[in-house]
Coordinates of C-alpha atoms in Angstrom, one line a residue:
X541 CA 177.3 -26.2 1.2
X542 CA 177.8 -28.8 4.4
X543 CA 178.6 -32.2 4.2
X544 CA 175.0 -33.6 4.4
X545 CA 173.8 -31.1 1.9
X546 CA 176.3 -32.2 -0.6
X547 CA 175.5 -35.6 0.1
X548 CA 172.1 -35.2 -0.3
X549 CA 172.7 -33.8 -3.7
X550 CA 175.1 -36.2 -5.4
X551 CA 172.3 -39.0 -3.9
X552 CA 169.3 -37.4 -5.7
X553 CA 171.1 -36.7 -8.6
X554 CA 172.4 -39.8 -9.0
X555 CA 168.8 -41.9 -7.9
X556 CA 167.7 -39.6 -10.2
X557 CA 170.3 -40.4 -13.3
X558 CA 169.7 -43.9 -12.5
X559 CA 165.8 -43.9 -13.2
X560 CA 166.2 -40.8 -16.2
X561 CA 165.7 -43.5 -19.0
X562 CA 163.2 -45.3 -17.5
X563 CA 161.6 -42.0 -16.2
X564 CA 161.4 -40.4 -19.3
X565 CA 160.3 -43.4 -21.9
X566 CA 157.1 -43.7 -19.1
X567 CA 156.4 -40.0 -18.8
X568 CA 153.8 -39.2 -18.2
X569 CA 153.1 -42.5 -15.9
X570 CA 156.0 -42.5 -14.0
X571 CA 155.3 -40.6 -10.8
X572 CA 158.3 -39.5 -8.8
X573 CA 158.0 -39.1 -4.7
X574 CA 160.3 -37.4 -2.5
X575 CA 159.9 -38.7 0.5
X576 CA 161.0 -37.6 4.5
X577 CA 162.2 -41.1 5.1
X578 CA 166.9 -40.7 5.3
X579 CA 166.6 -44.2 3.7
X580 CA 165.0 -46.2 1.2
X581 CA 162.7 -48.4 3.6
X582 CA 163.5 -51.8 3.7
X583 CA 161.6 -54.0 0.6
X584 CA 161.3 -57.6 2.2
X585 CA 157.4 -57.3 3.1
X586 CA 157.8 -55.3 6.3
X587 CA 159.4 -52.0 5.7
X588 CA 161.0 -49.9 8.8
X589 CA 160.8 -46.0 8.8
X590 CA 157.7 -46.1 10.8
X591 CA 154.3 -45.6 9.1
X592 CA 156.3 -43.9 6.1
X593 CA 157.6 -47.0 5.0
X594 CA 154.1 -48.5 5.7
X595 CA 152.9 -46.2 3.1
X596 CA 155.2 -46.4 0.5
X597 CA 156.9 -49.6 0.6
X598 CA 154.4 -51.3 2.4
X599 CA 150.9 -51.7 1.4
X600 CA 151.5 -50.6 -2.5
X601 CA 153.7 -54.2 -2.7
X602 CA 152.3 -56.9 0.4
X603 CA 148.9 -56.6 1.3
X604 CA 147.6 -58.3 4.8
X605 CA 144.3 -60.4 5.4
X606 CA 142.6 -57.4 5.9
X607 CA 143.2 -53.7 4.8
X608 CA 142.5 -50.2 5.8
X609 CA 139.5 -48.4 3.4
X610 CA 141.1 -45.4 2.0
X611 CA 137.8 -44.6 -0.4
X612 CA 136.3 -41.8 1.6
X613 CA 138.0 -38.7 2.7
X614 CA 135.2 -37.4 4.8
X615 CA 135.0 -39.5 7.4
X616 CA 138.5 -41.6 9.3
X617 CA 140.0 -44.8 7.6
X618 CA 137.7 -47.8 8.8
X619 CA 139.1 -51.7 7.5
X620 CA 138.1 -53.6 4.6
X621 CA 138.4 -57.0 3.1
X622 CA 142.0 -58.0 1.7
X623 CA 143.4 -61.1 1.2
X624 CA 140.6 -62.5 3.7
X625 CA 137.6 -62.0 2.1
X626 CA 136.1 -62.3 6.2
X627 CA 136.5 -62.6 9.3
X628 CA 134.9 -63.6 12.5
X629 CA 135.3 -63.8 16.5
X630 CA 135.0 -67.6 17.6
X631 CA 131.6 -67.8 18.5
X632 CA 133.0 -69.9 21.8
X633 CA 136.0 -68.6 22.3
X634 CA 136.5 -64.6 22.1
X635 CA 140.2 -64.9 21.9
X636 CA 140.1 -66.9 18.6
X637 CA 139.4 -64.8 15.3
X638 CA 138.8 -67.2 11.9
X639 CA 140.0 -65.7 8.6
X640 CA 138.4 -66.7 5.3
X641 CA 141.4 -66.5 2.7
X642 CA 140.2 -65.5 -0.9
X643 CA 140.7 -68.3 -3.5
X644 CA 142.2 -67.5 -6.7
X645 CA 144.9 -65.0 -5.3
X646 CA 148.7 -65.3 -6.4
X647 CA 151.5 -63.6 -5.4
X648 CA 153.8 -61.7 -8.0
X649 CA 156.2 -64.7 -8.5
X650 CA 152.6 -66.8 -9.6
X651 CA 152.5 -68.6 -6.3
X652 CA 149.1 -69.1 -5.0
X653 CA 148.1 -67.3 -1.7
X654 CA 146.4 -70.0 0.6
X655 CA 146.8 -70.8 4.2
X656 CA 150.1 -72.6 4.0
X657 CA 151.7 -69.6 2.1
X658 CA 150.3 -67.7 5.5
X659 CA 151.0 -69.5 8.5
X660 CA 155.0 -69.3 6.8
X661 CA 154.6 -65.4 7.1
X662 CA 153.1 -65.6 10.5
X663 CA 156.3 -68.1 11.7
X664 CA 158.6 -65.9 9.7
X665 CA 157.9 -63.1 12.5
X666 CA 156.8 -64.8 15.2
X667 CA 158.8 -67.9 15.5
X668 CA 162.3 -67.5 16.4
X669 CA 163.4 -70.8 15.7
X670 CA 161.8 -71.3 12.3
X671 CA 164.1 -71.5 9.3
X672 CA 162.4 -68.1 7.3
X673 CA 162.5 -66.1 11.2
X674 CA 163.2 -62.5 9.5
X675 CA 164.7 -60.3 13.1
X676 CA 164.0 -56.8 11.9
X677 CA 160.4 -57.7 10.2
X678 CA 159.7 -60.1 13.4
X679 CA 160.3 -56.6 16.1
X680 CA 158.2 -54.5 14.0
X681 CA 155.6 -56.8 13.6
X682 CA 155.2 -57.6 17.3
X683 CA 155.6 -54.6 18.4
X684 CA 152.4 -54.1 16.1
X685 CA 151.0 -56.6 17.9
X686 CA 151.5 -58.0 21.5
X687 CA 148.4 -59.8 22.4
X688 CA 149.2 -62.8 19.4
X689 CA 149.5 -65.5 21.5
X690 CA 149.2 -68.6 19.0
X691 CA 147.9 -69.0 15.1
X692 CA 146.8 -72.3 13.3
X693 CA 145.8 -73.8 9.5
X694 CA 142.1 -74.6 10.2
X695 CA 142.4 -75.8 6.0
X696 CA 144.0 -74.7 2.9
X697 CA 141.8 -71.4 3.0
X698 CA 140.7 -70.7 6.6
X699 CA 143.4 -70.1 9.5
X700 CA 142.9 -68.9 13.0
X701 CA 144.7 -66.8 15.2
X702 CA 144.1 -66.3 19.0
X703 CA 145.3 -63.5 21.5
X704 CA 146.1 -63.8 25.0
X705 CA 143.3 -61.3 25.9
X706 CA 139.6 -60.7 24.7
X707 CA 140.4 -57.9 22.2
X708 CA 137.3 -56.6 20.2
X709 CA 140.0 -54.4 17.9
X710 CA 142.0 -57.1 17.1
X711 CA 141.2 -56.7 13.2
X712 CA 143.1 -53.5 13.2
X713 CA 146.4 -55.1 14.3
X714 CA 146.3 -57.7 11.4
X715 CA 146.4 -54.7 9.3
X716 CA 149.6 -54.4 9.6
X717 CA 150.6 -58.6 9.2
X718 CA 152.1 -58.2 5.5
X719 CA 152.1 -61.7 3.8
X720 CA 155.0 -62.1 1.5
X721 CA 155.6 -64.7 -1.0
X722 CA 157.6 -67.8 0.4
X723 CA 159.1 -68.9 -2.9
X724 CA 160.5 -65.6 -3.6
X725 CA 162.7 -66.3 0.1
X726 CA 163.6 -70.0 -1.5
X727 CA 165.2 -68.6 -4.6
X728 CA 166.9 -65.7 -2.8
X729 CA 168.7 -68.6 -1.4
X730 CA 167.1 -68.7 2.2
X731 CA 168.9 -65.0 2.4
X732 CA 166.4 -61.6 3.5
X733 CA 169.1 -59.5 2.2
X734 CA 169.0 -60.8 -1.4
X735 CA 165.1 -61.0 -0.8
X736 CA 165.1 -57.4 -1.0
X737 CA 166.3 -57.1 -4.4
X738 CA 163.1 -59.6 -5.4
X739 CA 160.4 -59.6 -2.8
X740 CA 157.2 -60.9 -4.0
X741 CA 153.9 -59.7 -2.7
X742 CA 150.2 -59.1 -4.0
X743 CA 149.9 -55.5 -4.0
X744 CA 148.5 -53.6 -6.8
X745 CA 152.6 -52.5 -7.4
X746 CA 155.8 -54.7 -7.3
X747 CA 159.3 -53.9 -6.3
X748 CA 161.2 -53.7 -10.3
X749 CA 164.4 -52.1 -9.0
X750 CA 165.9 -51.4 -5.5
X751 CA 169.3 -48.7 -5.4
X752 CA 170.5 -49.1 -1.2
X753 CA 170.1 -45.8 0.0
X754 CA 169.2 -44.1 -3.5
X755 CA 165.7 -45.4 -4.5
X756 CA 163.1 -48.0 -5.0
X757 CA 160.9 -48.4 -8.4
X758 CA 157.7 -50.1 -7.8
X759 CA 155.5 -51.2 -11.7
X760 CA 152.3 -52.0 -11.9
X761 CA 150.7 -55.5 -11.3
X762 CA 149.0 -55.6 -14.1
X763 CA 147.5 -59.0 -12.9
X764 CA 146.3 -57.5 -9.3
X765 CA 143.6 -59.9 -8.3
X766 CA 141.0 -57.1 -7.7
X767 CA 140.6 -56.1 -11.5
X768 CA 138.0 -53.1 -10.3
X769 CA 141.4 -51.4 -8.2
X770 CA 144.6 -51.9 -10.8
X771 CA 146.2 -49.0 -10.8
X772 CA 146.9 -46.2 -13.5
X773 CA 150.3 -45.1 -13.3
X774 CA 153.3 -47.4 -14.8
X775 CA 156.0 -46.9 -12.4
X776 CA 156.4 -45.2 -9.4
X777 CA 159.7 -44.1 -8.0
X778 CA 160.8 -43.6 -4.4
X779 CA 163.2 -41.3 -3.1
X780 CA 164.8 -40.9 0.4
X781 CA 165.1 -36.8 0.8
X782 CA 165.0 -35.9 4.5
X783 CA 165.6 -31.9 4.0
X784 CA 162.6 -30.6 3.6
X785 CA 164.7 -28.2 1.7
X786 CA 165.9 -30.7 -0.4
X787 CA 162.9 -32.1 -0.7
X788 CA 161.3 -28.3 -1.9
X789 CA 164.3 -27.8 -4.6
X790 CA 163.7 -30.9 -6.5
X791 CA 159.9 -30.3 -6.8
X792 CA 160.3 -26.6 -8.3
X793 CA 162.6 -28.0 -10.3
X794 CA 160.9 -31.0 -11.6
X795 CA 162.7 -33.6 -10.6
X796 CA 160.0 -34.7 -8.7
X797 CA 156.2 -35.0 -8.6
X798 CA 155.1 -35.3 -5.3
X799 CA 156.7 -33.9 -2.0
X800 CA 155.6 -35.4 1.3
X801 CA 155.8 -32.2 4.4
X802 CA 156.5 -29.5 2.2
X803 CA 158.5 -26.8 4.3
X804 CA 155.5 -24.6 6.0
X805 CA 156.8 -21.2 5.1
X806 CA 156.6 -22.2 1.3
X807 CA 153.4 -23.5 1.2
X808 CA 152.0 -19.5 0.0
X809 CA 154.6 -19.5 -2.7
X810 CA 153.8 -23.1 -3.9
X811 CA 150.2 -22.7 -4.1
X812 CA 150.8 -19.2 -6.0
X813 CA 153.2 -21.1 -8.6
X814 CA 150.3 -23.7 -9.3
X815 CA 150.9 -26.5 -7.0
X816 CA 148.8 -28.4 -5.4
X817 CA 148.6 -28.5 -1.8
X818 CA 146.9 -31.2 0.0
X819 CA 146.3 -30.8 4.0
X820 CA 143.5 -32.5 6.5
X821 CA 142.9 -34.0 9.6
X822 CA 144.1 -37.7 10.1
X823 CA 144.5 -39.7 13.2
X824 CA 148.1 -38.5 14.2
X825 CA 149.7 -36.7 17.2
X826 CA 153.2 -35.6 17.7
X827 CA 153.9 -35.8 21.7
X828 CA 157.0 -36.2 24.0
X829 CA 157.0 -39.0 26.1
X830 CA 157.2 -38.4 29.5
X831 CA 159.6 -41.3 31.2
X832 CA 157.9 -42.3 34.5
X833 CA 160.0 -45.3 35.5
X834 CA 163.5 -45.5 37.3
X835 CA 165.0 -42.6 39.6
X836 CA 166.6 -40.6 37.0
X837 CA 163.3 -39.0 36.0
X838 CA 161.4 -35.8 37.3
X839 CA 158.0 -37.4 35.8
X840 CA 157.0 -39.7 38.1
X841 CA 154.9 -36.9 39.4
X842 CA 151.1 -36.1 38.2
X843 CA 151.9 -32.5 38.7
X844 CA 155.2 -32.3 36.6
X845 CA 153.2 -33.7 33.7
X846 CA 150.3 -31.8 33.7
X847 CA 152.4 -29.1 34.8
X848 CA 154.6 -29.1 31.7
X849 CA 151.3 -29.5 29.6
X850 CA 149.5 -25.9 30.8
X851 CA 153.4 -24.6 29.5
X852 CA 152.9 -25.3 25.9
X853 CA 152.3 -22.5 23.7
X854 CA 150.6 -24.7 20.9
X855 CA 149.0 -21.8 19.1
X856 CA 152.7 -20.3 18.5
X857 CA 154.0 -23.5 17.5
X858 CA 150.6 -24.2 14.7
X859 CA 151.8 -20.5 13.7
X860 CA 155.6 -21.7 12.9
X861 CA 154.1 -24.7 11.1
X862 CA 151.9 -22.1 8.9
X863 CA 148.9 -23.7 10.4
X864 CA 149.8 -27.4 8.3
X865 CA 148.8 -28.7 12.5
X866 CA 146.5 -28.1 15.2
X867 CA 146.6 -28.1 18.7
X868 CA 146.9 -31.5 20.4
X869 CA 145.5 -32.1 24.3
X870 CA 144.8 -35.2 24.0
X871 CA 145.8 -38.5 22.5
X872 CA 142.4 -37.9 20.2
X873 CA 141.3 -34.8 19.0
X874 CA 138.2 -32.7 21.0
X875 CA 136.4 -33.7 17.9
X876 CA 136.3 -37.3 18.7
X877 CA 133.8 -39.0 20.0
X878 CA 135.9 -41.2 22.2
X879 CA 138.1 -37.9 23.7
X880 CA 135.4 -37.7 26.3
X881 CA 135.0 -35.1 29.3
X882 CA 138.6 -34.7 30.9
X883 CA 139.2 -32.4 34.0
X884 CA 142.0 -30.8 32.0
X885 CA 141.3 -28.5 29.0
X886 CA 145.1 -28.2 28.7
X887 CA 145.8 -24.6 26.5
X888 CA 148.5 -21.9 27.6
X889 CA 148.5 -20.8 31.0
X890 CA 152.1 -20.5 32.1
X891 CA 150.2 -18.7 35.8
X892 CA 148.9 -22.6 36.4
X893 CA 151.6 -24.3 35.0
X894 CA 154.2 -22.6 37.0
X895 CA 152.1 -23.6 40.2
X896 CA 151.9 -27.5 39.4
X897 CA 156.1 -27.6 39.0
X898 CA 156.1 -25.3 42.2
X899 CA 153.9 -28.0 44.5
X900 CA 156.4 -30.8 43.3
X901 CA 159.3 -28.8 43.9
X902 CA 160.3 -27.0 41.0
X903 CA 160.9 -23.7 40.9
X904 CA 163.4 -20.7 39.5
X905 CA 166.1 -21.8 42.2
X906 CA 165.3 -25.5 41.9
X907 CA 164.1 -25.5 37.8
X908 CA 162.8 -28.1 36.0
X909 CA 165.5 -29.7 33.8
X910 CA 165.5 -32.8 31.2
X911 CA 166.9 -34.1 28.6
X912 CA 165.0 -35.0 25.2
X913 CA 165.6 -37.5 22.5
X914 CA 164.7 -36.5 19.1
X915 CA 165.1 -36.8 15.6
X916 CA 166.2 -35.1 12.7
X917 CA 163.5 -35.9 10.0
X918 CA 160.9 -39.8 9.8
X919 CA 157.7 -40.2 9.0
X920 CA 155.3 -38.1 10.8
X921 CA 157.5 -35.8 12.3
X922 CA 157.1 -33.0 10.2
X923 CA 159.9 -30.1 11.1
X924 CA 161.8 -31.5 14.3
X925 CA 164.6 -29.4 14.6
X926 CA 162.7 -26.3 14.4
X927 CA 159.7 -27.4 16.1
X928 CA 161.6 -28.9 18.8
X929 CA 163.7 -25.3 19.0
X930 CA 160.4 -23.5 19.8
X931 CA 159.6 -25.8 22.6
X932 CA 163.0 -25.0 24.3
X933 CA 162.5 -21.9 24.4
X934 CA 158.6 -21.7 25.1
X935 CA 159.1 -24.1 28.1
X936 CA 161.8 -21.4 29.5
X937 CA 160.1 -18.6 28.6
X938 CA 156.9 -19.8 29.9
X939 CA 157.8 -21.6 32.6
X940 CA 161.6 -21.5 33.5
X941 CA 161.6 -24.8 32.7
X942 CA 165.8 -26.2 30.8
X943 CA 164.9 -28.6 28.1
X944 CA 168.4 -30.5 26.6
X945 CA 168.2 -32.5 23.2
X946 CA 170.1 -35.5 22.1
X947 CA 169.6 -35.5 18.3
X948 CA 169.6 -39.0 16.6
X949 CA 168.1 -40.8 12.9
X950 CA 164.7 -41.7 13.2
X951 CA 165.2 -45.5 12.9
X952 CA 167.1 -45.1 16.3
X953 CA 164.3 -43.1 17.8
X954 CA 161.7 -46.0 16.8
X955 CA 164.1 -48.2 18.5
X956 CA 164.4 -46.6 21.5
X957 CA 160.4 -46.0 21.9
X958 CA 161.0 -49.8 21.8
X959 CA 163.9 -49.8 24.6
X960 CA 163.2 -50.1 28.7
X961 CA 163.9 -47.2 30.5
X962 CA 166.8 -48.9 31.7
X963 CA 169.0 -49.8 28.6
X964 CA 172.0 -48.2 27.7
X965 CA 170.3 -46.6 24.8
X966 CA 168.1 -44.2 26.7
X967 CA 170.1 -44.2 30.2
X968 CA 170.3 -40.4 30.3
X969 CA 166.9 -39.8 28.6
X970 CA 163.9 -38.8 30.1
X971 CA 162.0 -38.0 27.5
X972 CA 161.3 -39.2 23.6
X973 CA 159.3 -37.4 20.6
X974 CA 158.2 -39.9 18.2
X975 CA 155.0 -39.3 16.3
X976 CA 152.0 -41.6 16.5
X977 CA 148.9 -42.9 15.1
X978 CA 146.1 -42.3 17.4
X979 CA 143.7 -44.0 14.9
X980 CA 142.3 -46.9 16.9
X981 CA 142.0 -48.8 20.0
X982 CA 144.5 -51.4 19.2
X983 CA 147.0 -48.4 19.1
X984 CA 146.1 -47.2 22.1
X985 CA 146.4 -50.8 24.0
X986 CA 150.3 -50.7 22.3
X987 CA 151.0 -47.1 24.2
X988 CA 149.1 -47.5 27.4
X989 CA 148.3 -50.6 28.5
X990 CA 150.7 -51.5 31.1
X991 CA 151.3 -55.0 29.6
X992 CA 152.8 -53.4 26.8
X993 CA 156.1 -51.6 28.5
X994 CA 159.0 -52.2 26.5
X995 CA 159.9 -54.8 25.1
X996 CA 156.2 -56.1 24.7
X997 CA 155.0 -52.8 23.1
X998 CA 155.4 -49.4 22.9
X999 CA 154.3 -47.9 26.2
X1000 CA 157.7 -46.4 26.9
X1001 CA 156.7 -44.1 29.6
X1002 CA 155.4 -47.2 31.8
X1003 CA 151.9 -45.6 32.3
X1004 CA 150.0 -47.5 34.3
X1005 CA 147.0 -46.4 36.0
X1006 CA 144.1 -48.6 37.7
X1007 CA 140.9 -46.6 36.2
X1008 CA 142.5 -46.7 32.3
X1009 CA 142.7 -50.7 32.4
X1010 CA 139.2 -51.1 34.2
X1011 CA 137.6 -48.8 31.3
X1012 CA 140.1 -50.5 28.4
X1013 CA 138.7 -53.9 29.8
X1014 CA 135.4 -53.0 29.1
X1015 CA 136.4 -51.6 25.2
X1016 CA 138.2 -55.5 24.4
X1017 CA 135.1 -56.7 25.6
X1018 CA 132.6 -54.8 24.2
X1019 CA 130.3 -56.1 21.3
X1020 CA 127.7 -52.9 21.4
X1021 CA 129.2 -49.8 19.8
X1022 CA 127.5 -47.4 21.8
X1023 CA 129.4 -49.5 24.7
X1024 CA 132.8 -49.1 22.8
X1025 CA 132.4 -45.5 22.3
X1026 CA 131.6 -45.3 26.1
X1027 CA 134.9 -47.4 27.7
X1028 CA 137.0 -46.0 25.1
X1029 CA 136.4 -42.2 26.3
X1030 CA 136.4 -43.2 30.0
X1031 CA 140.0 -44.5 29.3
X1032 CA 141.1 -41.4 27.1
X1033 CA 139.9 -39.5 29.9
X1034 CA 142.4 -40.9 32.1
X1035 CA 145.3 -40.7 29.6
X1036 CA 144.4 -36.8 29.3
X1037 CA 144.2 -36.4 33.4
X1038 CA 147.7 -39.0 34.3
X1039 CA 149.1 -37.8 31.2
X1040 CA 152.0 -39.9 30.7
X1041 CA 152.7 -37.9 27.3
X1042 CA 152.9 -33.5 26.8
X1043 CA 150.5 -33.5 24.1
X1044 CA 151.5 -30.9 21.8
X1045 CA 150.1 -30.9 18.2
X1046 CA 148.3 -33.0 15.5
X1047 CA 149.8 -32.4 11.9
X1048 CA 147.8 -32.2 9.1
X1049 CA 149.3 -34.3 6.7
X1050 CA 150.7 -31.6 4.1
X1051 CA 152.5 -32.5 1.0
X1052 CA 152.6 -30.7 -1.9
X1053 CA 152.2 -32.1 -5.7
X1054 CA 152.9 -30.8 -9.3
X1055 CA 149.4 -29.9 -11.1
X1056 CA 149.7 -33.0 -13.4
X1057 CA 149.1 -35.4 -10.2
X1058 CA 145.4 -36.1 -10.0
X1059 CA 143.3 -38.7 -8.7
X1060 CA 145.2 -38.0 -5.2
X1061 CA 142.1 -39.1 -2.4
X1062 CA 143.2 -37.4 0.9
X1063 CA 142.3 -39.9 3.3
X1064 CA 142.2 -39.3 6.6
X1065 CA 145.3 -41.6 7.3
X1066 CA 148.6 -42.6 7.7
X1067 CA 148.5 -44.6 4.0
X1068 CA 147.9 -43.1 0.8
X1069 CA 145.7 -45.0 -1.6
X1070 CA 148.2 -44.8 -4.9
X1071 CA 146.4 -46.8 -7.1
X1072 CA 143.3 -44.0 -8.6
X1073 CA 146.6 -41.7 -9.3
X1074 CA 147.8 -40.5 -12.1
X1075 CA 149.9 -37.9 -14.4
X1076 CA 148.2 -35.9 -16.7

């Protein structure tokens, strides 16, 4: 057994000898998830492990003015009401949205929810020089959100917050402002890191135990202010298992309930022995960035890129995954309405792709040669090491083309999509593979909008193209959704044709559940709606 395996062993076992009594006097309300995360996320109102920690020790605890609808699985996750009950463009100034707080809400600790309890959140990230300015919350939340420019009390249930730039999506990037109770940071002493023992928010679940590095328990709210949505289960407990392996053992053996990525080639065996399987389409795509900026890069040119994107063999890899993905060749899927009418219809053809690398330069006594950074598990990345293995050696098989790794943690990969070409932690990197939602325009504006290179945002590649900004002008501006629909396809048309990413596939969201977990609603997101579960 290796090091890591026997770590990982004496950490579940022991998460999982820590919770027994509590497990077992709840059974059967006490639902136990392993998740791909190598850490508990952090529990102070804005978790880090990507959209993973978003997911489970996010939105389940801290809720934000508004919320992403998770009711209907047929059809993409739109927003909905949360702790504003609405919201509204300034009718005379675009820039300036006005948020209607809900009266009556308190947070877990009792204290009331009102625009003061706000406005301390929205400093706490966003001013560096107030007292509650938390640094790791405050670089996830405006990375989230670049165009904030300024935020006010308007009175003790309306504030307003204004951008720097018309931006008709700007609901979706509140989304992600979690509001946290302020007294729970007074009697931590002023101190984030005892905060995370205590955290207060308004979610449907609170935080009632927190093991560093072991697990997190959240309990029901059983005084959640939406009486129609409290949830079902008792307790719900949280477990850090990046081997999917790992991750496969303790569901077979019980020892949990719930599985997020399930290793693909079990999936047959799984479903034969009764468990329940859960796949769909989501907005999601696992790319590598191509690094177009500085001279130690071979991607500053058009034809490398779309070169390198006729090399993928995408069916093969959707094969290795046991088809829990589909193929990506675009940011959005072909089925989109916003993917639009690209030149390239990227697929297979090592004859074309071969003839793009030749015209830059590249050939079999000159090959094409770069160096990836990727990671070993994180949320959304499925199987890395392997799938990143079939890459290697489709792009040399394919296309002669040497692909190195440099293998890192996931949290280090998020902060290097967050890094300028030019820092020491990507020097000798020309190329990244973190996941990424592909669920809305505001995400879109964070990866390709030329305003938003690092540290402003998460266009790491530093694409920036004339035709993309004229068409996403149009989108922030748009009021008419037929004129959305239209700029937003013009500008994924661009992103397709300059791509400054190799699109490769879409995952499809597996994870795999014991047969006494019902209620599960598949949305088709990054965030799972926990509160209709339960344990039979």
């Amino acid at each position: 057994m290796t090091k890591f395996r026997r770590l990982a062993a004496t950490v579940l076992g022991a998460a999982l000898f820590t919770a027994a009594g509590t497990a077992d006097a709840q059974q059967p309300r006490t639902l136990r998830i392993a998740m791909t995360a190598s850490d508990v996320p952090t529990t102070t109102g804005m978790p880090n492990n990507g959209f993973e920690g978003m997911r489970f020790l996010g939105y389940p605890i801290f809720e934000a003015m508004v919320l992403w609808d998770l009711s209907d699985p047929s059809k993409p996750a739109d927003l909905r009401p949360g702790l504003a009950e609405r919201w509204e463009q300034d009718p005379n100034d675009p820039k300036t949205w006005i948020f209607h707080l809900r009266r009556g809400v308190t947070f877990h600790d009792g204290t009331p929810v009102n625009a003061d309890a706000v406005i301390w959140n929205y400093d706490r990230f966003f001013r560096n020089d107030s007292p509650q300015f938390e640094p790791a919350g405050s670089g996830i939340t405006r990375a989230r959100t670049p165009i904030l420019e300024s935020y006010r009390k308007i009175d003790d249930y309306t504030v307003a917050l204004t951008t720097n730039r018309v931006a008709s999506y700007f609901p979706y990037m509140v989304v992600y402002h979690l509001i946290a109770s302020p007294q729970a940071w007074e009697s931590a002493g002023r101190d984030w890191a005892r905060v995370a023992n205590a955290p207060a928010g308004t979610g449907p679940f609170r935080l009632s135990r927190f093991v560093p590095r072991q697990s997190a328990e959240l309990s029901r709210n059983d005084n959640y202010w939406d009486t129609a949505r409290r949830a079902r289960l008792d307790r719900i407990l949280l477990l850090p298992m990046p081997e999917a392996n790992t991750r496969l053992a303790a569901l077979r053996s019980g020892q949990v309930d719930w599985i997020e990525v399930p290793p693909p080639d079990a999936i047959p065996s799984l479903r034969a022995a009764g468990f329940t399987i859960s796949t769909g389409s989501y907005p999601h795509v696992w790319p590598w960035f191509f690094q177009m900026n500085g001279d130690n890069t071979p991607f500053k040119d058009v034809r490398v890129r779309q070169g390198l994107n006729y090399c993928v063999d995408r069916e093969g890899l959707v094969q290795l995954l046991n088809g829990t993905a589909e193929p990506s060749v675009g940011w959005l899927k072909p089925s989109d309405p916003a993917f639009g009418n690209p030149q390239n219809r990227y697929r297979l053809d090592p004859a074309r792709g071969r003839a793009l690398l030749a015209e830059a330069g590249f050939n079999a006594q000159r090959p094409l040669r770069f160096r990836v950074m990727i990671s070993t598990s994180g949320s959304g990345q499925m199987l890395p090491l392997p799938m990143n293995e079939f890459l290697q050696q489709n792009l040399r098989e394919a296309c002669g083309v040497e692909v190195d790794f440099e293998v890192t943690d996931w949290s280090n990969l998020l902060t290097a999509t967050r890094s300028a070409w030019n820092t020491p932690v990507v020097a000798n990197i020309q190329s990244l593979n973190p996941s990424s939602p592909s669920s809305d325009a505001s995400v879109m504006a964070r990866y390709f909008l030329r305003a938003f290179q690092p540290p402003n945002g998460f266009n790491w590649p530093g694409f920036s193209d004339d035709q993309f900004e004229a068409a996403f002008s149009e989108l922030e501006q748009a009021r008419d959704p037929a004129a959305y629909t239209r700029a937003y396809a013009r500008a994924h048309e661009r992103v397709v044709d300059n791509p400054p990413w190799l699109f490769i596939v879409h995952d499809l969201n597996p994870r795999a559940m014991s047969r006494r977990v019902t209620g599960f609603v598949p949305a088709q997101s990054w965030f799972t709606d926990l509160v209709p579960v339960t344990l039979q």
